C-alpha cells in the first residue's frame, strides 16, 4: 500500500492516524493574499510527522510550491517556500511527493520559466528539517521529441517512485514535434540515480496521459497507457513495453488514473471514463494479475456528480486498507459541464471484489 495520501482542498481532514488522533483544521500556511488560493497537493507521513506539499496560485493564476511540516495533531512545525530564480514551481497531483528509504523527502515538480513560458522537469530533495539537499532541472532532449535541434521541449513530470537501487523512476508527458496541443501529447519515463543524475530516458510515441507508475517484483514497471483507449502495460527494467491488455467493456479513458499494488502480482487500477454521450465522467476500477496477464474483475461507477480530475488542484487515487477494502477518491463537480460551479471531494469505498 502506498504511504502517499493526497488531499484536494485547503483543509486537512485526518481520521484516526495511527488510531489515536483526529483533527479537522483550516489553515493558510504560505500566503496571506486573499486573492490567491492554496491547497495540499500531496501528503506523506514520516517519523510521526506529516509533510505536505502545498500548491499556491496567485491572483493572476501563476503557480508556486511550498513544503510544510506538521505534528500528528496538524500543528505547523516548519515550512519552506520553494523558489527558483526566473521560474515558478508547479506540481501535478498526486504521486509527486515521497519519503525515501534514507528518511528524506523528494518532490517531483516542474519549472515554468517567466521569460519563455517553457516548462522543465524539476526534482528537489529535502531532509526532515525541510532543508534542501539538492535540486536538479531536466529538459527532455529535443531529438527524442522529434523536435528541431536546440528547441526547448515542454515536458511535465507527473509521478515518481523510488527504485530498489535507491534511484528514482519518473513519469511525464511532452509535446511531440514541439506542437503544443492535446493531439500531440505523448509520454516518457526518466530513470535517475540516487542524487538525480540521468541514467536513461524512454520516450513513447504511442503512449499518452501518463500520470502514475508502480514497480514490479522483476525490476520492471506497470503503467496505464492512454492511446486511443485505455491499456494496462507491463514494462521491463528499461521501460520497454512487454505486453498490454485492456478492460473488456469500458475503454473510454478520460484523463488521470492511479495504480496500487496489493501483492502477489496483483494491482488495483482506477481512472475516469466518459458516458452519457461523453457529456459526463464516471469511475472505472479493476483488479489485474500481471503473472497471468488477466483482469480479474472490472466495474464502472457513476457517482452523484460529474468526475473531472486533470488540473493541478483536482486529484484521483486509489488505496487498499488492511482489510482488503478499496478506497477510491476523486474530484467531482456539483454543476454539469462546462466545469462550472463548486468542486467537491468524492470518496468511493468498495470491497475486495469491487462491490
mmCIF file of C-alpha atoms in Angstrom:
data_model
loop_
_atom_site.group_PDB
_atom_site.id
_atom_site.type_symbol
_atom_site.label_atom_id
_atom_site.label_comp_id
_atom_site.label_asym_id
_atom_site.label_seq_id
_atom_site.Cartn_x
_atom_site.Cartn_y
_atom_site.Cartn_z
ATOM 1 C CA UNK A 1 0.000 0.000 0.000
ATOM 2 C CA UNK A 2 1.323 3.428 -0.864
ATOM 3 C CA UNK A 3 2.079 5.720 2.062
ATOM 4 C CA UNK A 4 1.089 8.699 -0.023
ATOM 5 C CA UNK A 5 -2.177 10.416 0.820
ATOM 6 C CA UNK A 6 -3.483 13.178 -1.427
ATOM 7 C CA UNK A 7 -5.869 15.932 -0.434
ATOM 8 C CA UNK A 8 -7.533 18.207 -2.926
ATOM 9 C CA UNK A 9 -8.827 21.008 -0.725
ATOM 10 C CA UNK A 10 -7.474 23.699 1.539
ATOM 11 C CA UNK A 11 -8.390 21.695 4.618
ATOM 12 C CA UNK A 12 -6.665 18.791 6.312
ATOM 13 C CA UNK A 13 -9.064 16.011 7.266
ATOM 14 C CA UNK A 14 -7.373 13.126 9.021
ATOM 15 C CA UNK A 15 -9.292 10.406 10.820
ATOM 16 C CA UNK A 16 -7.543 8.050 13.177
ATOM 17 C CA UNK A 17 -3.920 8.439 12.055
ATOM 18 C CA UNK A 18 -2.165 5.671 13.955
ATOM 19 C CA UNK A 19 -5.563 5.028 15.556
ATOM 20 C CA UNK A 20 -5.282 7.842 18.066
ATOM 21 C CA UNK A 21 -5.580 11.287 16.530
ATOM 22 C CA UNK A 22 -8.416 13.058 14.718
ATOM 23 C CA UNK A 23 -8.422 16.678 13.598
ATOM 24 C CA UNK A 24 -10.027 18.990 11.106
ATOM 25 C CA UNK A 25 -8.298 22.313 10.531
ATOM 26 C CA UNK A 26 -8.474 25.155 8.083
ATOM 27 C CA UNK A 27 -5.031 26.689 7.576
ATOM 28 C CA UNK A 28 -3.293 29.178 5.307
ATOM 29 C CA UNK A 29 0.357 28.203 5.529
ATOM 30 C CA UNK A 30 2.265 30.116 2.890
ATOM 31 C CA UNK A 31 0.283 33.061 1.562
ATOM 32 C CA UNK A 32 -1.675 35.881 3.160
ATOM 33 C CA UNK A 33 -3.062 37.231 -0.139
ATOM 34 C CA UNK A 34 -6.838 36.849 -0.137
ATOM 35 C CA UNK A 35 -6.846 36.868 -3.932
ATOM 36 C CA UNK A 36 -4.796 33.678 -4.143
ATOM 37 C CA UNK A 37 -5.636 30.034 -3.470
ATOM 38 C CA UNK A 38 -3.697 27.442 -1.516
ATOM 39 C CA UNK A 39 -4.232 23.696 -1.183
ATOM 40 C CA UNK A 40 -2.464 20.464 -0.369
ATOM 41 C CA UNK A 41 -1.380 18.527 -3.416
ATOM 42 C CA UNK A 42 0.388 15.653 -1.646
ATOM 43 C CA UNK A 43 0.957 14.474 1.909
ATOM 44 C CA UNK A 44 3.268 11.807 3.291
ATOM 45 C CA UNK A 45 3.919 10.670 6.883
ATOM 46 C CA UNK A 46 7.462 10.123 8.145
ATOM 47 C CA UNK A 47 8.817 9.757 11.684
ATOM 48 C CA UNK A 48 5.429 10.664 13.201
ATOM 49 C CA UNK A 49 5.302 13.953 11.301
ATOM 50 C CA UNK A 50 3.032 14.949 8.449
ATOM 51 C CA UNK A 51 4.836 16.506 5.482
ATOM 52 C CA UNK A 52 2.713 18.266 2.904
ATOM 53 C CA UNK A 53 3.361 19.808 -0.485
ATOM 54 C CA UNK A 54 1.329 22.998 -0.676
ATOM 55 C CA UNK A 55 0.352 24.318 -4.101
ATOM 56 C CA UNK A 56 -0.361 28.031 -4.445
ATOM 57 C CA UNK A 57 -1.974 30.030 -7.223
ATOM 58 C CA UNK A 58 -1.551 33.785 -7.012
ATOM 59 C CA UNK A 59 -4.046 36.427 -8.108
ATOM 60 C CA UNK A 60 -3.038 36.027 -11.777
ATOM 61 C CA UNK A 61 -3.235 32.213 -11.575
ATOM 62 C CA UNK A 62 0.538 31.642 -11.513
ATOM 63 C CA UNK A 63 1.793 28.557 -9.631
ATOM 64 C CA UNK A 64 4.120 28.329 -6.623
ATOM 65 C CA UNK A 65 5.012 25.453 -4.310
ATOM 66 C CA UNK A 66 5.960 25.073 -0.663
ATOM 67 C CA UNK A 67 6.580 22.263 1.841
ATOM 68 C CA UNK A 68 5.173 22.226 5.376
ATOM 69 C CA UNK A 69 5.956 20.021 8.361
ATOM 70 C CA UNK A 70 3.139 19.342 10.849
ATOM 71 C CA UNK A 71 2.947 17.312 14.011
ATOM 72 C CA UNK A 72 0.469 14.466 14.237
ATOM 73 C CA UNK A 73 -2.188 16.886 15.521
ATOM 74 C CA UNK A 74 -1.822 19.106 12.472
ATOM 75 C CA UNK A 75 0.117 21.932 14.172
ATOM 76 C CA UNK A 76 2.687 23.697 11.999
ATOM 77 C CA UNK A 77 6.310 22.904 12.923
ATOM 78 C CA UNK A 78 8.154 24.497 9.985
ATOM 79 C CA UNK A 79 7.723 25.449 6.334
ATOM 80 C CA UNK A 80 9.851 26.044 3.245
ATOM 81 C CA UNK A 81 8.570 28.158 0.363
ATOM 82 C CA UNK A 82 10.460 26.807 -2.670
ATOM 83 C CA UNK A 83 11.884 29.299 -5.144
ATOM 84 C CA UNK A 84 13.861 29.125 -8.387
ATOM 85 C CA UNK A 85 15.305 32.260 -9.974
ATOM 86 C CA UNK A 86 13.380 33.250 -13.085
ATOM 87 C CA UNK A 87 10.834 30.449 -12.804
ATOM 88 C CA UNK A 88 7.807 29.281 -10.851
ATOM 89 C CA UNK A 89 7.415 25.782 -9.384
ATOM 90 C CA UNK A 90 4.223 23.807 -10.041
ATOM 91 C CA UNK A 91 3.402 20.211 -9.117
ATOM 92 C CA UNK A 92 0.837 17.812 -10.575
ATOM 93 C CA UNK A 93 -1.270 15.613 -8.306
ATOM 94 C CA UNK A 94 -0.979 13.137 -6.746
ATOM 95 C CA UNK A 95 2.099 10.861 -6.953
ATOM 96 C CA UNK A 96 4.791 13.530 -6.730
ATOM 97 C CA UNK A 97 5.927 13.853 -3.120
ATOM 98 C CA UNK A 98 7.507 10.822 -1.448
ATOM 99 C CA UNK A 99 9.544 9.800 1.562
ATOM 100 C CA UNK A 100 12.718 7.896 0.705
ATOM 101 C CA UNK A 101 14.492 4.878 2.153
ATOM 102 C CA UNK A 102 17.114 7.173 3.725
ATOM 103 C CA UNK A 103 14.354 9.033 5.646
ATOM 104 C CA UNK A 104 14.372 12.128 3.469
ATOM 105 C CA UNK A 105 11.835 13.661 1.096
ATOM 106 C CA UNK A 106 11.763 14.106 -2.680
ATOM 107 C CA UNK A 107 9.434 16.412 -4.583
ATOM 108 C CA UNK A 108 8.896 15.691 -8.284
ATOM 109 C CA UNK A 109 7.860 19.017 -9.776
ATOM 110 C CA UNK A 110 8.020 21.359 -12.768
ATOM 111 C CA UNK A 111 9.503 24.759 -13.572
ATOM 112 C CA UNK A 112 7.690 27.365 -15.641
ATOM 113 C CA UNK A 113 10.205 29.937 -16.845
ATOM 114 C CA UNK A 114 8.925 33.504 -16.734
ATOM 115 C CA UNK A 115 10.818 34.721 -19.802
ATOM 116 C CA UNK A 116 9.808 31.947 -22.204
ATOM 117 C CA UNK A 117 6.786 30.230 -20.583
ATOM 118 C CA UNK A 118 8.562 26.912 -21.268
ATOM 119 C CA UNK A 119 8.347 24.016 -18.826
ATOM 120 C CA UNK A 120 11.064 21.684 -17.496
ATOM 121 C CA UNK A 121 11.024 18.845 -15.002
ATOM 122 C CA UNK A 122 12.418 19.617 -11.541
ATOM 123 C CA UNK A 123 13.487 17.449 -8.596
ATOM 124 C CA UNK A 124 14.090 18.683 -5.053
ATOM 125 C CA UNK A 125 15.416 16.520 -2.221
ATOM 126 C CA UNK A 126 14.948 17.772 1.339
ATOM 127 C CA UNK A 127 15.712 16.465 4.800
ATOM 128 C CA UNK A 128 13.065 16.290 7.513
ATOM 129 C CA UNK A 129 14.011 19.787 8.706
ATOM 130 C CA UNK A 130 12.946 20.948 5.214
ATOM 131 C CA UNK A 131 16.495 21.973 4.306
ATOM 132 C CA UNK A 132 17.266 21.436 0.618
ATOM 133 C CA UNK A 133 19.859 18.703 -0.028
ATOM 134 C CA UNK A 134 19.981 19.010 -3.829
ATOM 135 C CA UNK A 135 17.970 20.152 -6.835
ATOM 136 C CA UNK A 136 18.035 19.073 -10.494
ATOM 137 C CA UNK A 137 16.480 20.545 -13.664
ATOM 138 C CA UNK A 138 15.616 18.267 -16.606
ATOM 139 C CA UNK A 139 14.958 19.198 -20.219
ATOM 140 C CA UNK A 140 13.799 16.375 -22.466
ATOM 141 C CA UNK A 141 16.333 16.143 -25.351
ATOM 142 C CA UNK A 142 14.833 17.677 -28.492
ATOM 143 C CA UNK A 143 15.739 14.726 -30.727
ATOM 144 C CA UNK A 144 13.702 12.365 -28.532
ATOM 145 C CA UNK A 145 10.611 14.507 -29.084
ATOM 146 C CA UNK A 146 11.221 14.769 -32.853
ATOM 147 C CA UNK A 147 11.795 18.497 -32.483
ATOM 148 C CA UNK A 148 14.249 20.829 -34.158
ATOM 149 C CA UNK A 149 17.717 20.799 -32.576
ATOM 150 C CA UNK A 150 18.200 23.142 -29.608
ATOM 151 C CA UNK A 151 14.461 23.693 -29.194
ATOM 152 C CA UNK A 152 13.292 23.548 -25.597
ATOM 153 C CA UNK A 153 10.740 20.731 -25.377
ATOM 154 C CA UNK A 154 7.862 21.442 -22.965
ATOM 155 C CA UNK A 155 7.862 18.462 -20.591
ATOM 156 C CA UNK A 156 5.955 17.854 -17.385
ATOM 157 C CA UNK A 157 6.845 15.466 -14.572
ATOM 158 C CA UNK A 158 3.739 13.732 -13.229
ATOM 159 C CA UNK A 159 4.798 10.943 -10.824
ATOM 160 C CA UNK A 160 7.843 9.491 -9.059
ATOM 161 C CA UNK A 161 8.715 6.236 -7.280
ATOM 162 C CA UNK A 162 11.927 5.194 -5.544
ATOM 163 C CA UNK A 163 13.566 2.162 -7.167
ATOM 164 C CA UNK A 164 15.430 -0.700 -5.409
ATOM 165 C CA UNK A 165 18.807 0.831 -6.348
ATOM 166 C CA UNK A 166 17.815 3.982 -4.343
ATOM 167 C CA UNK A 167 17.333 5.924 -7.555
ATOM 168 C CA UNK A 168 14.013 7.100 -8.956
ATOM 169 C CA UNK A 169 11.700 6.380 -11.878
ATOM 170 C CA UNK A 170 9.732 9.398 -13.104
ATOM 171 C CA UNK A 171 6.750 9.618 -15.438
ATOM 172 C CA UNK A 172 5.967 12.600 -17.592
ATOM 173 C CA UNK A 173 4.273 13.986 -20.682
ATOM 174 C CA UNK A 174 5.674 16.086 -23.529
ATOM 175 C CA UNK A 175 4.633 17.674 -26.820
ATOM 176 C CA UNK A 176 5.714 15.611 -29.800
ATOM 177 C CA UNK A 177 7.241 17.725 -32.612
ATOM 178 C CA UNK A 178 7.026 20.601 -30.063
ATOM 179 C CA UNK A 179 3.436 21.242 -31.205
ATOM 180 C CA UNK A 180 1.510 22.362 -28.154
ATOM 181 C CA UNK A 181 -1.888 20.686 -28.317
ATOM 182 C CA UNK A 182 -3.545 17.626 -26.825
ATOM 183 C CA UNK A 183 -3.321 15.661 -30.063
ATOM 184 C CA UNK A 184 0.471 15.784 -29.910
ATOM 185 C CA UNK A 185 0.840 14.956 -26.210
ATOM 186 C CA UNK A 186 2.951 11.848 -25.621
ATOM 187 C CA UNK A 187 4.626 10.326 -22.572
ATOM 188 C CA UNK A 188 8.082 9.397 -21.301
ATOM 189 C CA UNK A 189 9.943 7.714 -18.458
ATOM 190 C CA UNK A 190 13.090 9.122 -16.874
ATOM 191 C CA UNK A 191 15.375 6.989 -14.691
ATOM 192 C CA UNK A 192 17.807 8.846 -12.402
ATOM 193 C CA UNK A 193 20.238 7.690 -9.732
ATOM 194 C CA UNK A 194 20.077 8.477 -6.018
ATOM 195 C CA UNK A 195 21.418 12.022 -6.496
ATOM 196 C CA UNK A 196 19.352 12.827 -9.576
ATOM 197 C CA UNK A 197 21.811 12.106 -12.379
ATOM 198 C CA UNK A 198 20.146 10.939 -15.603
ATOM 199 C CA UNK A 199 20.596 7.229 -16.356
ATOM 200 C CA UNK A 200 18.150 6.951 -19.269
ATOM 201 C CA UNK A 201 15.120 8.473 -20.950
ATOM 202 C CA UNK A 202 12.450 6.311 -22.590
ATOM 203 C CA UNK A 203 10.163 8.228 -24.952
ATOM 204 C CA UNK A 204 6.913 6.747 -26.263
ATOM 205 C CA UNK A 205 5.183 7.789 -29.471
ATOM 206 C CA UNK A 206 2.173 5.570 -28.735
ATOM 207 C CA UNK A 207 1.594 6.297 -25.016
ATOM 208 C CA UNK A 208 -0.096 9.424 -23.693
ATOM 209 C CA UNK A 209 -1.596 10.837 -20.488
ATOM 210 C CA UNK A 210 0.839 9.003 -18.211
ATOM 211 C CA UNK A 211 0.168 10.004 -14.590
ATOM 212 C CA UNK A 212 1.319 7.066 -12.458
ATOM 213 C CA UNK A 213 3.748 4.155 -12.356
ATOM 214 C CA UNK A 214 4.299 1.234 -9.986
ATOM 215 C CA UNK A 215 7.186 -1.200 -9.544
ATOM 216 C CA UNK A 216 7.037 -4.938 -10.213
ATOM 217 C CA UNK A 217 8.902 -7.744 -8.443
ATOM 218 C CA UNK A 218 11.057 -8.483 -11.508
ATOM 219 C CA UNK A 219 12.526 -4.953 -11.584
ATOM 220 C CA UNK A 220 10.094 -3.658 -14.187
ATOM 221 C CA UNK A 221 7.099 -1.334 -14.046
ATOM 222 C CA UNK A 222 3.384 -1.098 -14.788
ATOM 223 C CA UNK A 223 1.550 1.918 -16.211
ATOM 224 C CA UNK A 224 -1.877 2.914 -17.529
ATOM 225 C CA UNK A 225 -1.431 3.778 -21.189
ATOM 226 C CA UNK A 226 -3.987 6.017 -22.868
ATOM 227 C CA UNK A 227 -3.538 5.875 -26.603
ATOM 228 C CA UNK A 228 -6.833 5.561 -28.416
ATOM 229 C CA UNK A 229 -8.292 3.751 -25.413
ATOM 230 C CA UNK A 230 -7.215 2.502 -22.008
ATOM 231 C CA UNK A 231 -4.436 -0.086 -21.828
ATOM 232 C CA UNK A 232 -2.619 -1.531 -18.823
ATOM 233 C CA UNK A 233 1.032 -2.020 -19.829
ATOM 234 C CA UNK A 234 3.840 -4.089 -18.297
ATOM 235 C CA UNK A 235 7.347 -2.712 -18.878
ATOM 236 C CA UNK A 236 10.802 -4.187 -18.368
ATOM 237 C CA UNK A 237 13.532 -2.514 -16.298
ATOM 238 C CA UNK A 238 14.458 -0.201 -19.198
ATOM 239 C CA UNK A 239 10.900 0.887 -19.889
ATOM 240 C CA UNK A 240 10.276 -1.308 -22.931
ATOM 241 C CA UNK A 241 6.643 -2.427 -23.234
ATOM 242 C CA UNK A 242 6.446 -6.203 -22.809
ATOM 243 C CA UNK A 243 2.680 -6.619 -23.047
ATOM 244 C CA UNK A 244 -0.568 -4.689 -22.800
ATOM 245 C CA UNK A 245 -4.168 -5.579 -22.018
ATOM 246 C CA UNK A 246 -7.415 -3.633 -21.898
ATOM 247 C CA UNK A 247 -10.653 -3.763 -19.906
ATOM 248 C CA UNK A 248 -13.232 -5.587 -21.998
ATOM 249 C CA UNK A 249 -16.241 -3.342 -21.513
ATOM 250 C CA UNK A 250 -15.132 0.176 -20.712
ATOM 251 C CA UNK A 251 -12.365 1.649 -22.803
ATOM 252 C CA UNK A 252 -13.005 5.411 -22.908
ATOM 253 C CA UNK A 253 -10.213 6.512 -20.601
ATOM 254 C CA UNK A 254 -10.672 10.237 -20.000
ATOM 255 C CA UNK A 255 -7.596 11.589 -18.238
ATOM 256 C CA UNK A 256 -5.961 10.747 -14.926
ATOM 257 C CA UNK A 257 -5.650 7.365 -13.248
ATOM 258 C CA UNK A 258 -3.900 5.582 -10.396
ATOM 259 C CA UNK A 259 -2.434 2.124 -9.699
ATOM 260 C CA UNK A 260 -1.883 0.449 -6.326
ATOM 261 C CA UNK A 261 -0.043 -2.874 -5.756
ATOM 262 C CA UNK A 262 -1.701 -5.342 -3.380
ATOM 263 C CA UNK A 263 0.837 -8.180 -3.523
ATOM 264 C CA UNK A 264 1.248 -11.494 -5.361
ATOM 265 C CA UNK A 265 1.457 -9.714 -8.698
ATOM 266 C CA UNK A 266 -1.966 -8.093 -8.301
ATOM 267 C CA UNK A 267 -2.818 -4.412 -8.738
ATOM 268 C CA UNK A 268 -5.903 -2.239 -8.335
ATOM 269 C CA UNK A 269 -6.363 0.301 -11.142
ATOM 270 C CA UNK A 270 -8.769 3.243 -11.257
ATOM 271 C CA UNK A 271 -9.403 6.005 -13.781
ATOM 272 C CA UNK A 272 -12.181 8.215 -15.111
ATOM 273 C CA UNK A 273 -14.280 7.324 -18.138
ATOM 274 C CA UNK A 274 -16.851 9.130 -20.264
ATOM 275 C CA UNK A 275 -20.535 8.171 -20.525
ATOM 276 C CA UNK A 276 -23.863 9.762 -21.495
ATOM 277 C CA UNK A 277 -22.592 10.641 -24.990
ATOM 278 C CA UNK A 278 -19.264 11.763 -23.490
ATOM 279 C CA UNK A 279 -21.017 14.500 -21.500
ATOM 280 C CA UNK A 280 -20.332 13.072 -18.050
ATOM 281 C CA UNK A 281 -17.450 11.229 -16.385
ATOM 282 C CA UNK A 282 -17.601 8.268 -14.026
ATOM 283 C CA UNK A 283 -15.032 5.949 -12.452
ATOM 284 C CA UNK A 284 -13.636 2.617 -13.681
ATOM 285 C CA UNK A 285 -11.903 0.312 -11.186
ATOM 286 C CA UNK A 286 -10.424 -3.099 -11.934
ATOM 287 C CA UNK A 287 -8.149 -5.748 -10.432
ATOM 288 C CA UNK A 288 -5.399 -7.290 -12.557
ATOM 289 C CA UNK A 289 -2.842 -10.065 -12.081
ATOM 290 C CA UNK A 290 0.337 -9.419 -14.061
ATOM 291 C CA UNK A 291 1.556 -13.008 -13.674
ATOM 292 C CA UNK A 292 -1.438 -14.296 -15.631
ATOM 293 C CA UNK A 293 -1.889 -11.052 -17.597
ATOM 294 C CA UNK A 294 -5.589 -11.243 -16.760
ATOM 295 C CA UNK A 295 -8.072 -8.668 -15.480
ATOM 296 C CA UNK A 296 -9.835 -10.454 -12.615
ATOM 297 C CA UNK A 297 -12.812 -8.099 -12.384
ATOM 298 C CA UNK A 298 -13.779 -4.663 -13.653
ATOM 299 C CA UNK A 299 -16.565 -2.326 -12.540
ATOM 300 C CA UNK A 300 -17.914 1.038 -13.674
ATOM 301 C CA UNK A 301 -19.382 3.556 -11.243
ATOM 302 C CA UNK A 302 -21.439 6.659 -11.964
ATOM 303 C CA UNK A 303 -21.245 8.989 -8.989
ATOM 304 C CA UNK A 304 -23.698 11.695 -7.957
ATOM 305 C CA UNK A 305 -21.773 14.378 -9.831
ATOM 306 C CA UNK A 306 -19.503 14.589 -12.845
ATOM 307 C CA UNK A 307 -15.949 13.439 -12.019
ATOM 308 C CA UNK A 308 -13.151 15.533 -13.509
ATOM 309 C CA UNK A 309 -9.562 15.179 -12.321
ATOM 310 C CA UNK A 310 -6.954 16.766 -14.551
ATOM 311 C CA UNK A 311 -5.886 20.230 -13.398
ATOM 312 C CA UNK A 312 -3.326 20.991 -10.705
ATOM 313 C CA UNK A 313 -5.944 21.130 -7.946
ATOM 314 C CA UNK A 314 -8.007 18.098 -8.967
ATOM 315 C CA UNK A 315 -6.778 14.650 -7.991
ATOM 316 C CA UNK A 316 -7.635 10.986 -8.209
ATOM 317 C CA UNK A 317 -6.228 7.972 -6.406
ATOM 318 C CA UNK A 318 -6.830 4.514 -5.004
ATOM 319 C CA UNK A 319 -5.695 2.748 -1.819
ATOM 320 C CA UNK A 320 -6.332 -0.670 -0.277
ATOM 321 C CA UNK A 321 -6.640 -0.920 3.511
ATOM 322 C CA UNK A 322 -5.544 -3.765 5.762
ATOM 323 C CA UNK A 323 -8.951 -5.444 5.399
ATOM 324 C CA UNK A 324 -8.676 -5.505 1.623
ATOM 325 C CA UNK A 325 -11.275 -2.789 1.096
ATOM 326 C CA UNK A 326 -10.631 -0.425 -1.792
ATOM 327 C CA UNK A 327 -10.863 3.343 -1.346
ATOM 328 C CA UNK A 328 -11.134 5.492 -4.484
ATOM 329 C CA UNK A 329 -11.098 9.280 -4.268
ATOM 330 C CA UNK A 330 -11.592 11.898 -6.934
ATOM 331 C CA UNK A 331 -12.712 15.461 -7.581
ATOM 332 C CA UNK A 332 -16.315 15.936 -8.652
ATOM 333 C CA UNK A 333 -18.132 18.976 -9.988
ATOM 334 C CA UNK A 334 -21.504 19.796 -8.449
ATOM 335 C CA UNK A 335 -22.691 21.597 -11.603
ATOM 336 C CA UNK A 336 -22.640 19.947 -15.027
ATOM 337 C CA UNK A 337 -20.143 20.854 -17.708
ATOM 338 C CA UNK A 338 -18.633 23.084 -18.824
ATOM 339 C CA UNK A 339 -16.906 22.669 -15.457
ATOM 340 C CA UNK A 340 -18.672 25.493 -13.697
ATOM 341 C CA UNK A 341 -19.611 25.613 -10.053
ATOM 342 C CA UNK A 342 -18.007 24.141 -6.980
ATOM 343 C CA UNK A 343 -15.625 21.218 -6.657
ATOM 344 C CA UNK A 344 -16.219 18.531 -4.051
ATOM 345 C CA UNK A 345 -14.377 15.513 -2.714
ATOM 346 C CA UNK A 346 -15.795 12.220 -3.964
ATOM 347 C CA UNK A 347 -14.909 9.067 -1.994
ATOM 348 C CA UNK A 348 -15.946 5.576 -3.031
ATOM 349 C CA UNK A 349 -15.406 2.540 -0.769
ATOM 350 C CA UNK A 350 -15.521 -0.943 -2.324
ATOM 351 C CA UNK A 351 -14.953 -4.431 -1.036
ATOM 352 C CA UNK A 352 -12.185 -6.639 -2.426
ATOM 353 C CA UNK A 353 -14.470 -7.734 -5.299
ATOM 354 C CA UNK A 354 -15.257 -4.168 -6.323
ATOM 355 C CA UNK A 355 -18.818 -4.106 -4.898
#
